[in-house]
Amino acid sequence: MKKSLLPVSVFDLVETNLRPIAEGFGMLLFCHLMVERLLEELLWCAGEQVGGDWKKELADTSFHRKLGACQNRVICCDSETVPIISSELRDALDYLNELRNRTAHDYNKPLTFEEVHYYVALLGQAGIDFTDHFDADPTSARGLGYTDPFSLLHEATKHLFSDLGFLLPK
């Protein structure tokens, strides 16, 4: 068999059970895409409120650029103008993007519980409300029943949506 120049080659992957890798990456990718869609909807609403040529910014724009656009835009909520996302939330979502990019290209290093918990802690520092405080430390998160990185990631995504969803029109 041909030797690959990469740490993990396609030949190594063929000999591996891909299901755990695919399921884990699938959950991460799904959460990442859902967050990206929420950012798009928030940018859309903010653009509708202020007008201008904002629709071009959504076309063929990376996740990273959408984060920048959200951080630099405001949206009207309950008669107040508020930033779509704070710099702290942008840092957390940049980290989510880093996790997605790493796992998309390094199949030999699956996502760990600690990496996901670090993301959750960043979300908590950015003001995302975790009523059961599973953002405090990995041990408390495990004690609350989040035993794998993907259940923790899924729950964190739900909390993020709950906190940012109030910015969307009713």
PDB file of C-alpha atoms in Angstrom, residues 42-43 46 49 67-77 80-89 163-164 166-167:
ATOM      1  CA  LEU A  42     -29.682  38.300  12.571  1.00  0.00           C
ATOM      2  CA  LEU A  43     -27.722  40.096   9.848  1.00  0.00           C
ATOM      3  CA  ALA A  46     -30.411  44.178  11.100  1.00  0.00           C
ATOM      4  CA  GLN A  49     -33.950  47.705   9.843  1.00  0.00           C
ATOM      5  CA  LEU A  67     -18.964  37.045  12.847  1.00  0.00           C
ATOM      6  CA  GLY A  68     -17.203  40.309  12.045  1.00  0.00           C
ATOM      7  CA  ALA A  69     -20.322  41.682  10.376  1.00  0.00           C
ATOM      8  CA  CYS A  70     -22.425  40.720  13.427  1.00  0.00           C
ATOM      9  CA  GLN A  71     -19.977  42.328  15.821  1.00  0.00           C
ATOM     10  CA  ASN A  72     -20.001  45.557  13.802  1.00  0.00           C
ATOM     11  CA  ARG A  73     -23.781  45.787  13.412  1.00  0.00           C
ATOM     12  CA  VAL A  74     -26.599  46.725  15.707  1.00  0.00           C
ATOM     13  CA  ILE A  75     -30.161  45.488  15.761  1.00  0.00           C
ATOM     14  CA  CYS A  76     -33.284  47.062  17.230  1.00  0.00           C
ATOM     15  CA  CYS A  77     -34.732  45.028  20.092  1.00  0.00           C
ATOM     16  CA  GLU A  80     -33.297  49.703  21.957  1.00  0.00           C
ATOM     17  CA  THR A  81     -30.380  49.408  19.573  1.00  0.00           C
ATOM     18  CA  VAL A  82     -28.011  46.641  20.677  1.00  0.00           C
ATOM     19  CA  PRO A  83     -24.970  44.979  19.085  1.00  0.00           C
ATOM     20  CA  ILE A  84     -25.812  41.671  17.425  1.00  0.00           C
ATOM     21  CA  ILE A  85     -22.881  40.002  19.189  1.00  0.00           C
ATOM     22  CA  SER A  86     -20.278  41.198  21.691  1.00  0.00           C
ATOM     23  CA  SER A  87     -16.532  40.787  21.274  1.00  0.00           C
ATOM     24  CA  GLU A  88     -16.668  38.054  23.952  1.00  0.00           C
ATOM     25  CA  LEU A  89     -19.316  36.136  22.031  1.00  0.00           C
ATOM     26  CA  ASP A 163     -30.260  33.838  24.246  1.00  0.00           C
ATOM     27  CA  LEU A 164     -29.810  35.229  20.719  1.00  0.00           C
ATOM     28  CA  PHE A 166     -34.846  37.227  21.371  1.00  0.00           C
ATOM     29  CA  LEU A 167     -33.164  39.574  18.866  1.00  0.00           C
TER      30      LEU A 167
END
